[in-house]
Amino acid sequence: MTPEEKEHYLAEIDQVVQKAVDGEYKLYPVLQPASWPGVKNGALYNVEVTEDNNKDVPLVVESYAVETPDGLVYLGKKHKEFFGNRNLYQEANDNLDELEQGFKFEKEFDNKVLSSNGTRFSSERVLSYTQMRMAHDFLESEELFVSIPRRGNILIIPKDSDKELLDMFLYVHRHNWNDKTNDNTHIANILLYVKSGNREGIVYL
């Protein structure tokens, strides 16, 4: 990319972000692995999940992206100034809650596991207290394990499920993580522990 091409490319990104500022496009949270190149290349992000025994080591970050008809455009740190004093974290998550994404009971798990796969922001539902509160109600359990191995994948199971069901849940998680035919970006090979709508910890796999 020549300097002129790079300048044009960055100007186009600024124009897209401005459309989000003006309300023409919407901003959403997007989960990424800590190894995501944007972390080192000036992207705007928050650390969402860290190692249990070392809070200085991130595992999962939350980036911010504008959804356009042509795909997602990620915000750089400089774009925070575009929004002034607006709370980007809250705004992105409010937009996530407004999306029409339903949970589905999985027949393969005797309807004791929820999924919401195949949509652009399926995995990000774990960020939302409202969405997780809904999952608690559907599964009639205040403690959940959530699997988000790749973008576009989410599986949710009650923590107190029987061993056979949990083993099956872990098998599907590992399959989704290792599936070389799936081009969706990896997020994390862990389970998130959610209690009363809030992420309380992780389970290493």
Coordinates of N, CA and C in Angstrom, one line a residue:
M1 N 0.9 -1.2 0.0 CA 0.0 0.0 0.0 C 0.9 1.2 0.0
T2 N 0.7 2.1 -1.0 CA 1.5 3.3 -1.1 C 1.0 4.3 0.0
P3 N 1.8 5.3 0.3 CA 1.4 6.3 1.3 C 0.1 7.0 0.9
E4 N -0.1 7.2 -0.4 CA -1.4 7.9 -0.8 C -2.6 6.9 -0.6
E5 N -2.4 5.6 -0.9 CA -3.4 4.6 -0.7 C -3.8 4.5 0.8
K6 N -2.7 4.5 1.6 CA -3.0 4.4 3.1 C -3.8 5.6 3.6
E7 N -3.4 6.8 3.1 CA -4.1 8.0 3.5 C -5.5 8.0 3.1
H8 N -5.8 7.5 1.9 CA -7.2 7.4 1.4 C -7.9 6.3 2.3
Y9 N -7.3 5.2 2.6 CA -7.9 4.1 3.3 C -8.3 4.7 4.7
L10 N -7.4 5.4 5.4 CA -7.7 5.9 6.7 C -8.8 6.9 6.7
A11 N -8.8 7.7 5.7 CA -9.8 8.7 5.5 C -11.2 8.1 5.4
E12 N -11.3 7.0 4.7 CA -12.5 6.3 4.5 C -13.0 5.7 5.8
I13 N -12.1 5.2 6.6 CA -12.5 4.7 8.0 C -13.0 5.8 8.8
D14 N -12.4 7.0 8.8 CA -12.9 8.2 9.5 C -14.3 8.5 9.1
Q15 N -14.6 8.4 7.8 CA -15.9 8.8 7.3 C -16.9 7.8 7.8
V16 N -16.6 6.5 7.9 CA -17.5 5.5 8.4 C -17.8 5.8 9.9
V17 N -16.7 6.1 10.7 CA -16.9 6.3 12.1 C -17.7 7.6 12.3
Q18 N -17.6 8.6 11.5 CA -18.4 9.8 11.6 C -19.9 9.5 11.4
K19 N -20.1 8.5 10.5 CA -21.5 8.1 10.2 C -22.1 7.5 11.5
A20 N -21.3 6.7 12.2 CA -21.7 6.2 13.5 C -22.0 7.2 14.5
V21 N -21.1 8.2 14.6 CA -21.3 9.4 15.5 C -22.6 10.1 15.2
D22 N -23.0 10.2 13.9 CA -24.2 10.9 13.4 C -25.4 10.0 13.5
G23 N -25.3 8.7 13.8 CA -26.4 7.9 14.0 C -26.8 7.1 12.7
E24 N -26.1 7.3 11.6 CA -26.4 6.6 10.4 C -26.1 5.1 10.5
Y25 N -24.9 4.8 11.1 CA -24.5 3.4 11.4 C -24.5 3.2 12.9
K26 N -24.4 1.9 13.3 CA -24.4 1.6 14.7 C -23.0 1.0 15.1
L27 N -22.7 1.2 16.4 CA -21.5 0.7 17.0 C -21.8 -0.5 17.8
Y28 N -20.9 -1.6 17.7 CA -21.1 -2.8 18.4 C -19.8 -3.3 19.1
P29 N -19.9 -4.0 20.2 CA -18.7 -4.7 20.7 C -18.4 -5.9 19.9
V30 N -17.1 -6.2 19.8 CA -16.7 -7.4 19.1 C -15.6 -8.1 19.9
L31 N -15.8 -9.3 20.3 CA -14.8 -10.1 21.1 C -13.7 -10.5 20.2
Q32 N -12.5 -10.4 20.7 CA -11.3 -10.9 20.0 C -10.3 -11.6 21.0
P33 N -9.5 -12.5 20.4 CA -8.5 -13.0 21.3 C -7.4 -12.0 21.6
A34 N -6.7 -12.1 22.7 CA -5.7 -11.1 23.1 C -4.6 -11.0 22.0
S35 N -4.5 -12.0 21.2 CA -3.5 -12.0 20.1 C -3.9 -11.3 18.9
W36 N -5.1 -10.7 18.9 CA -5.7 -10.0 17.8 C -4.7 -8.9 17.4
P37 N -4.3 -8.8 16.1 CA -3.3 -7.7 15.7 C -3.7 -6.3 16.0
G38 N -5.0 -6.0 16.1 CA -5.5 -4.7 16.4 C -5.0 -4.2 17.8
V39 N -4.7 -5.1 18.7 CA -4.2 -4.7 20.0 C -2.8 -4.0 19.9
K40 N -2.0 -4.4 19.0 CA -0.7 -3.8 18.8 C -0.7 -2.7 17.7
N41 N -1.8 -2.6 17.0 CA -1.9 -1.6 15.9 C -2.8 -0.5 16.1
G42 N -3.1 -0.1 17.4 CA -3.8 1.1 17.6 C -5.3 1.0 17.7
A43 N -5.8 -0.2 17.8 CA -7.3 -0.4 17.8 C -7.8 0.0 19.2
L44 N -9.0 0.5 19.3 CA -9.6 0.8 20.6 C -10.2 -0.5 21.1
Y45 N -9.8 -0.8 22.4 CA -10.3 -2.0 23.0 C -10.3 -2.0 24.5
N46 N -11.0 -2.9 25.1 CA -10.9 -3.1 26.6 C -10.6 -4.5 26.8
V47 N -9.9 -4.8 27.9 CA -9.6 -6.2 28.3 C -10.8 -6.7 29.0
E48 N -11.4 -7.8 28.5 CA -12.6 -8.4 29.1 C -12.3 -9.6 30.0
V49 N -11.3 -10.4 29.6 CA -11.0 -11.7 30.4 C -9.5 -11.8 30.5
T50 N -9.1 -12.0 31.8 CA -7.7 -12.2 32.0 C -7.5 -13.6 32.6
E51 N -6.2 -13.9 32.7 CA -5.8 -15.2 33.4 C -6.2 -15.1 34.8
D52 N -6.7 -16.2 35.4 CA -7.2 -16.3 36.8 C -6.0 -15.9 37.7
N53 N -4.9 -16.4 37.5 CA -3.8 -16.3 38.4 C -2.8 -15.1 38.1
N54 N -3.2 -14.4 37.0 CA -2.4 -13.2 36.6 C -3.2 -12.2 35.9
K55 N -3.8 -11.2 36.6 CA -4.7 -10.3 36.0 C -4.1 -9.4 35.0
D56 N -2.7 -9.4 34.9 CA -2.0 -8.6 33.9 C -1.9 -9.3 32.6
V57 N -2.4 -10.5 32.5 CA -2.3 -11.3 31.2 C -3.7 -11.4 30.6
P58 N -4.0 -10.6 29.5 CA -5.3 -10.7 28.9 C -5.5 -12.0 28.1
L59 N -6.7 -12.5 28.1 CA -7.1 -13.6 27.2 C -8.0 -13.2 26.1
V60 N -9.0 -12.3 26.5 CA -10.0 -11.9 25.5 C -10.1 -10.4 25.7
V61 N -10.2 -9.7 24.5 CA -10.5 -8.2 24.5 C -11.8 -7.9 23.8
E62 N -12.3 -6.8 24.2 CA -13.5 -6.3 23.5 C -13.1 -5.1 22.6
S63 N -13.2 -5.3 21.3 CA -13.0 -4.2 20.4 C -14.3 -3.6 20.0
Y64 N -14.3 -2.5 19.3 CA -15.5 -1.8 18.9 C -15.5 -1.6 17.4
A65 N -16.6 -1.9 16.8 CA -16.7 -1.8 15.4 C -18.0 -1.2 14.9
V66 N -18.0 -0.5 13.8 CA -19.1 0.1 13.2 C -19.6 -1.0 12.1
E67 N -20.9 -1.3 12.2 CA -21.5 -2.2 11.2 C -21.9 -1.4 10.0
T68 N -21.4 -1.8 8.8 CA -21.8 -1.1 7.6 C -22.4 -2.2 6.6
P69 N -23.0 -1.8 5.6 CA -23.5 -2.8 4.6 C -22.3 -3.7 4.0
D70 N -21.1 -3.2 4.1 CA -20.0 -3.9 3.5 C -19.2 -4.7 4.6
G71 N -19.6 -4.7 5.8 CA -18.9 -5.4 6.9 C -18.6 -4.5 8.1
L72 N -17.7 -4.9 8.9 CA -17.3 -4.2 10.1 C -16.1 -3.3 9.9
V73 N -16.2 -2.2 10.5 CA -15.0 -1.2 10.5 C -14.7 -1.0 11.9
Y74 N -13.4 -1.3 12.3 CA -13.0 -1.2 13.7 C -12.5 0.1 14.0
L75 N -12.8 0.6 15.2 CA -12.3 1.9 15.7 C -10.9 1.8 16.2
G76 N -10.2 2.9 15.9 CA -8.8 3.1 16.5 C -9.0 3.9 17.7
K77 N -7.9 4.0 18.5 CA -8.0 4.8 19.7 C -8.3 6.3 19.4
K78 N -7.8 6.8 18.3 CA -8.1 8.2 18.0 C -9.6 8.5 17.8
H79 N -10.3 7.4 17.4 CA -11.8 7.6 17.1 C -12.6 7.9 18.4
K80 N -12.0 7.6 19.5 CA -12.7 7.9 20.8 C -13.1 9.4 20.8
E81 N -12.2 10.2 20.3 CA -12.4 11.7 20.3 C -13.6 12.1 19.4
F82 N -13.9 11.3 18.4 CA -15.0 11.5 17.5 C -16.3 11.6 18.3
F83 N -16.4 10.8 19.3 CA -17.7 10.6 20.1 C -17.8 11.5 21.3
G84 N -16.8 12.4 21.5 CA -16.8 13.3 22.6 C -16.9 12.6 24.0
N85 N -17.9 13.0 24.8 CA -18.1 12.4 26.1 C -19.0 11.2 26.1
R86 N -19.4 10.8 25.0 CA -20.4 9.6 24.9 C -19.7 8.3 25.5
N87 N -20.4 7.5 26.2 CA -19.9 6.3 26.7 C -20.0 5.2 25.7
L88 N -18.9 4.9 25.0 CA -18.8 4.0 23.9 C -19.2 2.6 24.3
Y89 N -18.7 2.2 25.5 CA -18.9 0.9 26.0 C -20.4 0.7 26.2
Q90 N -21.1 1.6 26.8 CA -22.5 1.5 27.1 C -23.3 1.6 25.8
E91 N -22.9 2.4 24.9 CA -23.6 2.6 23.6 C -23.5 1.3 22.8
A92 N -22.3 0.7 22.7 CA -22.1 -0.5 21.9 C -23.0 -1.6 22.5
N93 N -23.0 -1.7 23.8 CA -23.7 -2.8 24.4 C -25.2 -2.6 24.4
D94 N -25.7 -1.3 24.4 CA -27.1 -1.0 24.2 C -27.5 -1.4 22.8
N95 N -26.7 -1.2 21.8 CA -27.0 -1.6 20.5 C -27.1 -3.1 20.3
L96 N -26.2 -3.8 21.1 CA -26.2 -5.2 21.1 C -27.6 -5.8 21.6
D97 N -28.0 -5.1 22.7 CA -29.3 -5.6 23.3 C -30.5 -5.3 22.4
E98 N -30.4 -4.3 21.6 CA -31.5 -4.0 20.7 C -31.6 -4.9 19.5
L99 N -30.6 -5.7 19.2 CA -30.6 -6.7 18.1 C -31.7 -7.8 18.4
E100 N -32.3 -8.2 17.3 CA -33.3 -9.3 17.5 C -32.5 -10.6 17.3
Q101 N -32.0 -11.1 18.4 CA -31.3 -12.4 18.4 C -32.0 -13.3 19.4
G102 N -32.6 -14.4 19.0 CA -33.2 -15.3 19.9 C -32.3 -16.4 20.3
F103 N -32.5 -16.9 21.5 CA -31.9 -18.1 22.0 C -32.7 -19.3 21.5
K104 N -31.9 -20.4 21.3 CA -32.6 -21.6 20.8 C -32.2 -22.8 21.7
F105 N -33.1 -23.6 22.1 CA -32.9 -24.8 22.9 C -32.3 -25.9 21.9
E106 N -31.2 -26.5 22.3 CA -30.6 -27.5 21.4 C -31.2 -28.9 21.7
K107 N -31.8 -29.5 20.7 CA -32.4 -30.8 20.8 C -31.4 -31.9 21.2
E108 N -30.2 -31.7 20.6 CA -29.1 -32.7 20.9 C -28.7 -32.8 22.3
F109 N -29.1 -31.8 23.1 CA -28.8 -31.7 24.5 C -30.1 -31.9 25.3
D110 N -31.1 -32.5 24.8 CA -32.3 -32.7 25.5 C -33.0 -31.4 25.9
N111 N -32.7 -30.3 25.0 CA -33.3 -29.0 25.3 C -32.8 -28.4 26.6
K112 N -31.6 -28.8 27.0 CA -31.1 -28.3 28.3 C -29.9 -27.3 28.1
V113 N -29.6 -27.0 26.8 CA -28.5 -26.1 26.4 C -29.1 -25.1 25.5
L114 N -28.6 -23.9 25.6 CA -29.0 -22.8 24.7 C -27.9 -22.5 23.7
S115 N -28.3 -22.1 22.5 CA -27.4 -21.6 21.5 C -28.0 -20.4 20.9
S116 N -27.1 -19.6 20.2 CA -27.5 -18.5 19.4 C -26.5 -18.3 18.3
N117 N -26.3 -19.3 17.4 CA -25.2 -19.3 16.5 C -25.6 -18.8 15.1
G118 N -24.5 -18.3 14.4 CA -24.7 -18.0 13.0 C -25.0 -16.5 12.8
T119 N -25.2 -15.7 13.8 CA -25.4 -14.3 13.6 C -24.1 -13.6 13.9
R120 N -23.9 -12.4 13.4 CA -22.7 -11.7 13.5 C -22.2 -11.4 14.9
F121 N -23.2 -11.2 15.8 CA -22.8 -10.9 17.2 C -23.3 -11.9 18.2
S122 N -23.4 -13.2 17.8 CA -23.8 -14.2 18.7 C -22.9 -14.3 19.9
S123 N -21.6 -14.4 19.7 CA -20.7 -14.6 20.9 C -20.7 -13.4 21.8
E124 N -21.0 -12.2 21.3 CA -21.0 -11.0 22.1 C -22.1 -11.0 23.1
R125 N -23.1 -11.8 23.0 CA -24.2 -11.8 23.9 C -23.8 -12.1 25.4
V126 N -22.6 -12.7 25.5 CA -22.1 -13.0 26.9 C -21.7 -11.7 27.6
L127 N -21.5 -10.6 26.8 CA -21.1 -9.4 27.4 C -22.3 -8.7 28.1
S128 N -23.5 -9.1 27.7 CA -24.7 -8.4 28.1 C -25.4 -9.0 29.4
Y129 N -25.5 -8.2 30.4 CA -26.2 -8.7 31.6 C -27.7 -9.0 31.2
T130 N -28.3 -8.2 30.4 CA -29.7 -8.5 30.0 C -29.8 -9.8 29.2
Q131 N -28.9 -10.1 28.3 CA -28.9 -11.3 27.6 C -28.6 -12.6 28.5
M132 N -27.7 -12.4 29.4 CA -27.4 -13.5 30.3 C -28.5 -13.7 31.3
R133 N -29.2 -12.7 31.7 CA -30.3 -12.8 32.6 C -31.4 -13.6 31.9
M134 N -31.6 -13.4 30.6 CA -32.5 -14.1 29.8 C -32.2 -15.6 29.8
A135 N -30.9 -15.9 29.6 CA -30.4 -17.3 29.6 C -30.6 -18.0 30.9
H136 N -30.4 -17.3 32.0 CA -30.7 -17.8 33.3 C -32.1 -18.2 33.4
D137 N -33.0 -17.4 33.0 CA -34.5 -17.6 33.1 C -34.9 -18.8 32.2
F138 N -34.3 -18.9 31.0 CA -34.7 -20.0 30.1 C -34.2 -21.3 30.7
L139 N -33.0 -21.4 31.2 CA -32.4 -22.6 31.7 C -32.7 -22.9 33.2
E140 N -33.4 -21.9 33.8 CA -33.8 -22.0 35.2 C -32.6 -22.4 36.1
S141 N -31.5 -21.6 35.9 CA -30.3 -21.8 36.7 C -29.6 -20.5 36.8
E142 N -29.1 -20.2 38.0 CA -28.4 -18.9 38.3 C -26.9 -19.0 38.0
E143 N -26.4 -20.2 37.7 CA -25.0 -20.4 37.4 C -24.9 -21.2 36.1
L144 N -24.1 -20.5 35.2 CA -24.0 -21.0 33.8 C -22.5 -21.2 33.4
F145 N -22.3 -22.1 32.5 CA -21.0 -22.1 31.7 C -21.3 -21.7 30.3
V146 N -20.5 -20.8 29.8 CA -20.7 -20.3 28.4 C -19.5 -20.6 27.6
S147 N -19.7 -21.1 26.4 CA -18.7 -21.4 25.5 C -18.8 -20.5 24.3
I148 N -17.6 -19.8 24.1 CA -17.5 -18.9 22.9 C -16.2 -19.1 22.2
P149 N -16.0 -20.3 21.6 CA -14.7 -20.6 21.0 C -14.3 -19.8 19.8
R150 N -15.4 -19.4 19.1 CA -15.1 -18.6 17.8 C -16.2 -17.6 17.7
R151 N -15.9 -16.5 17.0 CA -17.0 -15.5 16.7 C -18.1 -16.2 16.0
G152 N -19.3 -15.9 16.3 CA -20.5 -16.5 15.8 C -21.0 -17.7 16.5
N153 N -20.3 -18.1 17.5 CA -20.7 -19.3 18.3 C -20.9 -19.0 19.7
I154 N -22.0 -19.5 20.3 CA -22.2 -19.4 21.7 C -23.1 -20.6 22.2
L155 N -22.6 -21.3 23.2 CA -23.4 -22.4 23.8 C -23.4 -22.1 25.3
I156 N -24.6 -22.3 25.9 CA -24.8 -22.0 27.4 C -25.4 -23.2 28.0
I157 N -24.8 -23.6 29.2 CA -25.3 -24.8 29.9 C -25.4 -24.5 31.4
P158 N -26.3 -25.0 32.1 CA -26.3 -24.8 33.6 C -25.1 -25.5 34.2
K159 N -24.5 -24.8 35.2 CA -23.3 -25.3 35.8 C -23.5 -26.7 36.5
D160 N -24.7 -26.9 37.0 CA -25.0 -28.1 37.8 C -25.6 -29.2 36.9
S161 N -25.3 -29.2 35.6 CA -25.8 -30.2 34.7 C -25.1 -31.5 35.0
D162 N -25.7 -32.7 34.6 CA -25.0 -33.9 34.9 C -23.8 -34.1 34.1
K163 N -22.9 -35.1 34.5 CA -21.6 -35.3 33.9 C -21.8 -35.6 32.4
E164 N -22.7 -36.4 32.0 CA -22.9 -36.8 30.6 C -23.2 -35.6 29.8
L165 N -24.0 -34.7 30.2 CA -24.4 -33.5 29.5 C -23.2 -32.6 29.4
L166 N -22.5 -32.4 30.5 CA -21.3 -31.5 30.5 C -20.2 -32.1 29.6
D167 N -20.0 -33.4 29.6 CA -19.0 -34.0 28.7 C -19.3 -33.7 27.2
M168 N -20.6 -33.8 26.9 CA -21.1 -33.6 25.5 C -20.9 -32.1 25.2
F169 N -21.2 -31.2 26.1 CA -21.0 -29.8 26.0 C -19.5 -29.5 25.7
L170 N -18.6 -30.1 26.4 CA -17.2 -29.9 26.2 C -16.7 -30.4 24.9
Y171 N -17.3 -31.5 24.5 CA -16.9 -32.1 23.2 C -17.3 -31.2 22.1
V172 N -18.5 -30.6 22.1 CA -18.9 -29.6 21.1 C -18.0 -28.4 21.1
H173 N -17.7 -27.9 22.3 CA -16.8 -26.8 22.4 C -15.5 -27.1 21.7
R174 N -14.9 -28.2 22.0 CA -13.6 -28.5 21.5 C -13.7 -28.7 19.9
H175 N -14.8 -29.3 19.5 CA -15.0 -29.4 18.0 C -15.0 -28.1 17.4
N176 N -15.8 -27.1 17.9 CA -15.9 -25.8 17.3 C -14.5 -25.1 17.4
W177 N -13.8 -25.3 18.4 CA -12.4 -24.7 18.5 C -11.5 -25.3 17.5
N178 N -11.5 -26.6 17.3 CA -10.6 -27.2 16.4 C -11.0 -27.4 15.0
D179 N -12.2 -27.0 14.7 CA -12.8 -27.2 13.3 C -12.1 -26.4 12.3
K180 N -11.3 -27.0 11.5 CA -10.5 -26.3 10.5 C -11.3 -25.8 9.3
T181 N -12.5 -26.3 9.2 CA -13.4 -25.8 8.1 C -14.2 -24.6 8.5
N182 N -14.1 -24.2 9.8 CA -14.7 -23.0 10.2 C -13.8 -21.8 10.1
D183 N -14.1 -20.8 9.3 CA -13.2 -19.7 9.1 C -13.4 -18.5 10.1
N184 N -14.4 -18.7 11.0 CA -14.6 -17.6 12.0 C -13.4 -17.5 13.0
T185 N -13.1 -16.3 13.4 CA -12.0 -16.0 14.2 C -12.1 -16.7 15.6
H186 N -11.0 -17.4 16.0 CA -11.0 -17.9 17.4 C -11.1 -16.8 18.4
I187 N -11.8 -17.1 19.5 CA -11.9 -16.2 20.6 C -11.1 -16.7 21.8
A188 N -11.6 -17.8 22.4 CA -10.8 -18.4 23.5 C -11.2 -19.9 23.8
N189 N -10.2 -20.7 24.1 CA -10.5 -22.1 24.4 C -10.7 -22.2 26.0
I190 N -11.7 -21.5 26.4 CA -12.1 -21.5 27.9 C -13.6 -21.5 28.0
L191 N -14.1 -21.8 29.2 CA -15.5 -21.6 29.4 C -15.6 -20.4 30.4
L192 N -16.6 -19.6 30.2 CA -16.9 -18.4 31.1 C -17.9 -18.9 32.1
Y193 N -17.6 -18.6 33.4 CA -18.6 -18.9 34.4 C -19.4 -17.6 34.7
V194 N -20.7 -17.7 34.5 CA -21.6 -16.6 34.6 C -22.6 -16.9 35.8
K195 N -22.6 -16.0 36.7 CA -23.5 -16.1 37.9 C -24.4 -14.9 38.0
S196 N -25.7 -15.1 38.0 CA -26.7 -14.0 38.2 C -26.4 -12.9 37.1
G197 N -26.1 -13.3 35.9 CA -26.0 -12.3 34.8 C -24.6 -11.7 34.7
N198 N -23.7 -12.0 35.6 CA -22.3 -11.4 35.6 C -21.2 -12.5 35.4
R199 N -20.2 -12.1 34.6 CA -19.1 -13.1 34.4 C -18.2 -13.1 35.7
E200 N -18.1 -14.3 36.3 CA -17.4 -14.4 37.6 C -16.1 -15.1 37.5
G201 N -15.8 -15.8 36.4 CA -14.6 -16.5 36.3 C -14.5 -17.3 35.1
I202 N -13.4 -18.1 35.0 CA -13.2 -18.9 33.8 C -12.8 -20.3 34.1
V203 N -13.0 -21.2 33.2 CA -12.6 -22.6 33.3 C -11.6 -22.9 32.2
Y204 N -10.4 -23.2 32.5 CA -9.4 -23.6 31.5 C -9.7 -24.9 30.9
L205 N -9.5 -25.1 29.6 CA -9.7 -26.4 28.9 C -8.4 -26.9 28.3

